[in-house]
mmCIF file of C-alpha atoms in Angstrom:
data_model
loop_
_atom_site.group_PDB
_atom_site.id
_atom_site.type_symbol
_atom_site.label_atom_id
_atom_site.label_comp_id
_atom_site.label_asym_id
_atom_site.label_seq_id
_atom_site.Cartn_x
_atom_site.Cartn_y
_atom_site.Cartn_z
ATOM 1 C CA UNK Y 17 20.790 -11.877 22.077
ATOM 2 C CA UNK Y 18 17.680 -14.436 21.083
ATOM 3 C CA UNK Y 19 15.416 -11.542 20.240
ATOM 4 C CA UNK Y 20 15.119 -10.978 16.412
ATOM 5 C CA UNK Y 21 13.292 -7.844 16.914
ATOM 6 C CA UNK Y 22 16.128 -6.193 18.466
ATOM 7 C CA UNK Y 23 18.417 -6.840 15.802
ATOM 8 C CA UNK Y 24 16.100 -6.066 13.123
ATOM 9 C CA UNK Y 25 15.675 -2.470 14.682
ATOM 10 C CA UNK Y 26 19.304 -2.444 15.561
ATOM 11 C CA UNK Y 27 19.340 -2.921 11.541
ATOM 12 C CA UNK Y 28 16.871 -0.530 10.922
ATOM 13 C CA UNK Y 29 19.413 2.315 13.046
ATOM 14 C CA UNK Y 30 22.624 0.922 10.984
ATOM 15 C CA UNK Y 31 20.965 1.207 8.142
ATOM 16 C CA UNK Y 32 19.891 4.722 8.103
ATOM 17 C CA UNK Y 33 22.998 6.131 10.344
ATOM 18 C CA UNK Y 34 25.673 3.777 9.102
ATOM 19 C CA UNK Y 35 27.685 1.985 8.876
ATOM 20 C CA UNK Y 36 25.763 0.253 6.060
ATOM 21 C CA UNK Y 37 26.826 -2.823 5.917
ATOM 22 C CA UNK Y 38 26.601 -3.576 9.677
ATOM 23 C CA UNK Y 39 22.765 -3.454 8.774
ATOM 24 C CA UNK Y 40 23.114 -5.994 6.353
ATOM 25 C CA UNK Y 41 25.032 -8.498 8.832
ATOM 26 C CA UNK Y 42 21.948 -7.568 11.746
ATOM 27 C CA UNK Y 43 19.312 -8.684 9.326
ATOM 28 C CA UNK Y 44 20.488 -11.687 8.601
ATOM 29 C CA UNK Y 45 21.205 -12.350 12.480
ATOM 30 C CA UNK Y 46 17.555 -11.419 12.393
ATOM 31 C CA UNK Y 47 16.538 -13.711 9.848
ATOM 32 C CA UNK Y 48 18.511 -16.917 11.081
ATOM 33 C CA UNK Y 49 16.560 -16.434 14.917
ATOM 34 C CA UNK Y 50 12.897 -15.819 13.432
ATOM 35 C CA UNK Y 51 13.074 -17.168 9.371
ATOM 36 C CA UNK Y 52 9.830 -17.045 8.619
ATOM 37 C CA UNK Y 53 9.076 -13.113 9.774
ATOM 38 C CA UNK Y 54 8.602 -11.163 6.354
ATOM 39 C CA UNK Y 55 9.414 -7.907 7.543
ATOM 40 C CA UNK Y 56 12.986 -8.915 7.888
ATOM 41 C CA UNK Y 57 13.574 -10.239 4.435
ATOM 42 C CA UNK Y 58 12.147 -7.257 3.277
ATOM 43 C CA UNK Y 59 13.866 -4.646 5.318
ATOM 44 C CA UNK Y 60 17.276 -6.133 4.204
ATOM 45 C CA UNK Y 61 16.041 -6.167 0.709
ATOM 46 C CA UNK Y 62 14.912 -2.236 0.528
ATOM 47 C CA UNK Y 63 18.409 -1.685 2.653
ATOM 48 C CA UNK Y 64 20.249 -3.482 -0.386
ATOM 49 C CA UNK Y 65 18.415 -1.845 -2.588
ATOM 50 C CA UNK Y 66 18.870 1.694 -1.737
ATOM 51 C CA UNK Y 67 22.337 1.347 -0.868
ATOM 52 C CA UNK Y 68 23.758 -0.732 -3.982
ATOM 53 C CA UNK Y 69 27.167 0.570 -3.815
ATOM 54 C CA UNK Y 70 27.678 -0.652 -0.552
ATOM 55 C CA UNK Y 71 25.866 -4.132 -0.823
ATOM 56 C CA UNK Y 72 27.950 -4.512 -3.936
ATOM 57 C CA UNK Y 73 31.179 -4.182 -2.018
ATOM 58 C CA UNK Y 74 29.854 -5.841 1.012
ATOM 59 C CA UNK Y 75 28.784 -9.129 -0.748
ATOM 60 C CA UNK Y 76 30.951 -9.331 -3.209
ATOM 61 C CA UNK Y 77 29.123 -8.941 -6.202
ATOM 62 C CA UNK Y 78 28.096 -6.363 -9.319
ATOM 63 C CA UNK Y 79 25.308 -3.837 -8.804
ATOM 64 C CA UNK Y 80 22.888 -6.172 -10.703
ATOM 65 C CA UNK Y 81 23.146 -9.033 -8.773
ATOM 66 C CA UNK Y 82 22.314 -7.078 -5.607
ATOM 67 C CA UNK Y 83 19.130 -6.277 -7.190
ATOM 68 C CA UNK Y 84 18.519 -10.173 -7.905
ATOM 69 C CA UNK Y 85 19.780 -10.282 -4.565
ATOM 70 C CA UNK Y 86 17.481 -8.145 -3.143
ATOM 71 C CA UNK Y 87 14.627 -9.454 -5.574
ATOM 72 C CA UNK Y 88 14.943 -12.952 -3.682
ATOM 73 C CA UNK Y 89 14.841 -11.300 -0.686
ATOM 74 C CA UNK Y 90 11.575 -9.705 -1.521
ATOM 75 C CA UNK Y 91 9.953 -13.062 -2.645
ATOM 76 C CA UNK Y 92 10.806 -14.944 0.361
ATOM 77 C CA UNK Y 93 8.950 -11.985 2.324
ATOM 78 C CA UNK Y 94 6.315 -12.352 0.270
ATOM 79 C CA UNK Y 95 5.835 -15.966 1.143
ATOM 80 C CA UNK Y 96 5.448 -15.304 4.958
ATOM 81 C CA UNK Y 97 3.503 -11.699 4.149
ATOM 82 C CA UNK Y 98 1.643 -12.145 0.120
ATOM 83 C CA UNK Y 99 -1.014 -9.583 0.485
ATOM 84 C CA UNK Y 100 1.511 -6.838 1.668
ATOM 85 C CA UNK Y 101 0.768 -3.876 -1.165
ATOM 86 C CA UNK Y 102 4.283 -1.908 -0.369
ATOM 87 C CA UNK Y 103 6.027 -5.288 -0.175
ATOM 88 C CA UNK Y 104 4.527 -6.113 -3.773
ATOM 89 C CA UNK Y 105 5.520 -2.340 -5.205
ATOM 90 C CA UNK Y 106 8.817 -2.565 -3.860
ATOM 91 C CA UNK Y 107 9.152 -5.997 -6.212
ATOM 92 C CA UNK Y 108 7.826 -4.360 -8.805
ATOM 93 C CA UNK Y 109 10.560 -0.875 -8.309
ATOM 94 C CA UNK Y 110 13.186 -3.370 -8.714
ATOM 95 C CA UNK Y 111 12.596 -3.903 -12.010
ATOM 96 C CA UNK Y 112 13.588 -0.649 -13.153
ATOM 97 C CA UNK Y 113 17.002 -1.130 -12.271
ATOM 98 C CA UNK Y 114 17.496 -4.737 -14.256
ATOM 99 C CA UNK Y 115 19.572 -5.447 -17.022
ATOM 100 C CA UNK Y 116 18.969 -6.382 -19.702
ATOM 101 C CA UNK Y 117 14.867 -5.011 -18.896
ATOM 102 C CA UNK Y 118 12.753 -7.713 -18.075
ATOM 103 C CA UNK Y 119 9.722 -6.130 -19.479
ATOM 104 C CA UNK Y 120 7.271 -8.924 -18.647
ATOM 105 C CA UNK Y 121 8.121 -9.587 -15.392
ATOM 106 C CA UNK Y 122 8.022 -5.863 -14.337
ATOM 107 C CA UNK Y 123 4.795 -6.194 -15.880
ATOM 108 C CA UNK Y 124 3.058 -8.708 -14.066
ATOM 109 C CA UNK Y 125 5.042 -7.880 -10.689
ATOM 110 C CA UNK Y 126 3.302 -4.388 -11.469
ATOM 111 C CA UNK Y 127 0.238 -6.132 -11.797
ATOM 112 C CA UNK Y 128 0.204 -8.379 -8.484
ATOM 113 C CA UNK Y 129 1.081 -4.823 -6.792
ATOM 114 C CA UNK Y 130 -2.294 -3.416 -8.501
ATOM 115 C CA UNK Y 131 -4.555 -6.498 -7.557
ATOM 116 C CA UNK Y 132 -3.451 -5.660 -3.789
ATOM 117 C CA UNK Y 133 -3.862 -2.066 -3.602
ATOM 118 C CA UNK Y 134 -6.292 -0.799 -0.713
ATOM 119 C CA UNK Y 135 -7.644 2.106 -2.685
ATOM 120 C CA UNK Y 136 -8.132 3.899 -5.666
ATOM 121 C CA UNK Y 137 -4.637 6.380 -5.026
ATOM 122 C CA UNK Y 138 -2.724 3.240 -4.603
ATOM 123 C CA UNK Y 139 -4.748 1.655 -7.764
ATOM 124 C CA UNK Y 140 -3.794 4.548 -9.883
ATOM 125 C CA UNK Y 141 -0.398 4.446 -8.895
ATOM 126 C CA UNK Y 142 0.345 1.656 -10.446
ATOM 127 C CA UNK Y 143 -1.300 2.148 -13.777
ATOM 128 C CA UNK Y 144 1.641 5.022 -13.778
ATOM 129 C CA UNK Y 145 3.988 2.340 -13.769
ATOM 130 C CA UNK Y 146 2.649 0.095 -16.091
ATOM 131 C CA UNK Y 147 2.049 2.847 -18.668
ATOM 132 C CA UNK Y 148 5.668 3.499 -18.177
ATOM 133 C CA UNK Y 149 6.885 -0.114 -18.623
ATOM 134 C CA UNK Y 150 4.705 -1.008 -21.536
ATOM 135 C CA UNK Y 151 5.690 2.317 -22.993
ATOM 136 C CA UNK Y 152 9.787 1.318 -22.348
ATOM 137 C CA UNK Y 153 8.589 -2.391 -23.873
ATOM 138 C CA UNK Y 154 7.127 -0.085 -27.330
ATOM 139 C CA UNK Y 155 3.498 -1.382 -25.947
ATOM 140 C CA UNK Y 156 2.333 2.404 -26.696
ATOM 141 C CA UNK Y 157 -1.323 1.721 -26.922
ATOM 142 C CA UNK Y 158 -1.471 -0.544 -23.874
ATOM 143 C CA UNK Y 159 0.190 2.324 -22.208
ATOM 144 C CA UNK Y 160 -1.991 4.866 -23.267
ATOM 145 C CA UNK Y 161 -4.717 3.061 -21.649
ATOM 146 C CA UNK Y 162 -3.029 2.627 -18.081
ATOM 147 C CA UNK Y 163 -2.540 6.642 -18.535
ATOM 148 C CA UNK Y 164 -6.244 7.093 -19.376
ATOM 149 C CA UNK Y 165 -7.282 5.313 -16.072
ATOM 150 C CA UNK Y 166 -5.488 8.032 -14.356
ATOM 151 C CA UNK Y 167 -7.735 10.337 -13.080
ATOM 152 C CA UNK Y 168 -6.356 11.490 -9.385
ATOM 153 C CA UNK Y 169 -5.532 15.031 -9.402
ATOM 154 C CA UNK Y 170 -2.780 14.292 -7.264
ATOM 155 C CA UNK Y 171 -1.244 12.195 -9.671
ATOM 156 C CA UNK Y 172 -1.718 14.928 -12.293
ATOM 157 C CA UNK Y 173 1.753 15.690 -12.504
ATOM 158 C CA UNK Y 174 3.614 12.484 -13.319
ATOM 159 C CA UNK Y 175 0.691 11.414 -15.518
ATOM 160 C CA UNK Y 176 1.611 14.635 -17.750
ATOM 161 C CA UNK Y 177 4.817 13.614 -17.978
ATOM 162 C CA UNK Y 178 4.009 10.085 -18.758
ATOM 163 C CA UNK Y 179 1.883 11.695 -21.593
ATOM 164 C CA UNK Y 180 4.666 13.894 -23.148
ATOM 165 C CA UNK Y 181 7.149 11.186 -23.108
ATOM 166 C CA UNK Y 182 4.768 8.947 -25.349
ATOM 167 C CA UNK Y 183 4.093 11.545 -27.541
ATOM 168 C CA UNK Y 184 7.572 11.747 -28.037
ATOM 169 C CA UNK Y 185 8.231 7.685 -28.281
ATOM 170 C CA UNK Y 186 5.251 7.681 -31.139
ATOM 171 C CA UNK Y 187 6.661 10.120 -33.219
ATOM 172 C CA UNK Y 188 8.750 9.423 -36.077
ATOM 173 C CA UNK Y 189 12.572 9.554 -35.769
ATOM 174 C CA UNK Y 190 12.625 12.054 -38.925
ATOM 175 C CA UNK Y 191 10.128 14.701 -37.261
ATOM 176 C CA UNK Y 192 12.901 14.647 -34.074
ATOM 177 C CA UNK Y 193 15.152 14.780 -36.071
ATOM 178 C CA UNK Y 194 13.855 18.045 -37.789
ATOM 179 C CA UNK Y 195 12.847 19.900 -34.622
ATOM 180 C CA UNK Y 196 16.754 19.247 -33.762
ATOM 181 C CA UNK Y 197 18.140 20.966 -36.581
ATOM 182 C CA UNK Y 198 15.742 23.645 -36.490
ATOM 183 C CA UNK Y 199 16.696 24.582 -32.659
ATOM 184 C CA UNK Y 200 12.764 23.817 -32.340
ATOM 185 C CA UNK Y 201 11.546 22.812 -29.254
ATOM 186 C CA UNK Y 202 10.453 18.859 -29.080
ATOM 187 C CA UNK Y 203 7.055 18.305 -31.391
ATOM 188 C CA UNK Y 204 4.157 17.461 -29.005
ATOM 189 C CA UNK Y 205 1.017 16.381 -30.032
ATOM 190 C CA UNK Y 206 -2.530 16.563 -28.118
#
């Protein structure tokens, strides 16, 4: 009953098995015998995050104050653990889900993540993200450049994708438009 370890992988069970929100009531019991253990924080932050339906319900609150929920959750791991790289993306995920976007603070969270990544696959990673959140802030250019620095074949893929989807933010509403009415498919450019 004194050991926080125990009911932070009690927590860790309830939170993958259910029920949910007996999870969220273990971390905290967690928290309140060890407060200044990171890992907890941000285990019941990435619990309320992925299950923001049930957080929602549990704490009384709307879907995007669980994410500012979790979001202080994640910062007061990152006290007790600040050069923790997943720690720093999972700040930075949060962002996404926001609103209204809070384009320059996903920014620079996505930054921080970048400054503590342990190789060049994490590194490139994360210009992914900030092409894709300078692209959703109209910072094409800036975007284009995180995309450029993208050269891990395994990240191919999504950097493609990235690619198409500012070709298609750069173009001119008319040219859509056009290809719409046309039954054309979407205009891409090289």
């Amino acid at each position: 009953p004194t050991n926080p370890a125990a009911f932070n992988n009690l927590a860790n069970s309830y939170g993958q098995t259910g029920p949910v929100a007996k999870a969220f009531e273990l971390y905290i019991k967690a928290i309140e015998l060890n407060p200044r253990q990171a890992i907890y924080y941000h285990n019941l932050g990435s619990v309320i995050v992925l299950n923001r339906k049930e957080a929602a319900a549990h704490y009384r609150i709307t879907e995007q104050m669980v994410l500012r929920h979790a979001l202080e959750l994640y910062r007061l791991a990152e006290k007790f653990d600040p050069a923790n790289f997943q720690l720093a993306t999972d700040i930075a995920q949060v962002y996404y889900g926001l609103q209204p976007p809070a384009h320059d603070a996903a920014i620079a969270a996505w930054l921080r993540a970048q400054s503590l990544a342990r190789d060049d696959h994490e590194r490139e990673a994360t210009h992914l993200h900030l092409a894709r959140v300078k692209a959703a802030a109209g910072m094409l250019n800036e975007a284009r450049l995180h995309l450029n620095s993208v050269t891990n074949a395994a990240l191919a893929s999504v950097k493609s994708r990235l690619a198409r989807e500012l070709v298609d933010q750069a173009l001119p509403p008319s040219a859509k438009d056009d290809d719409r009415r046309l039954n054309l498919p979407p205009t891409r450019r090289p």
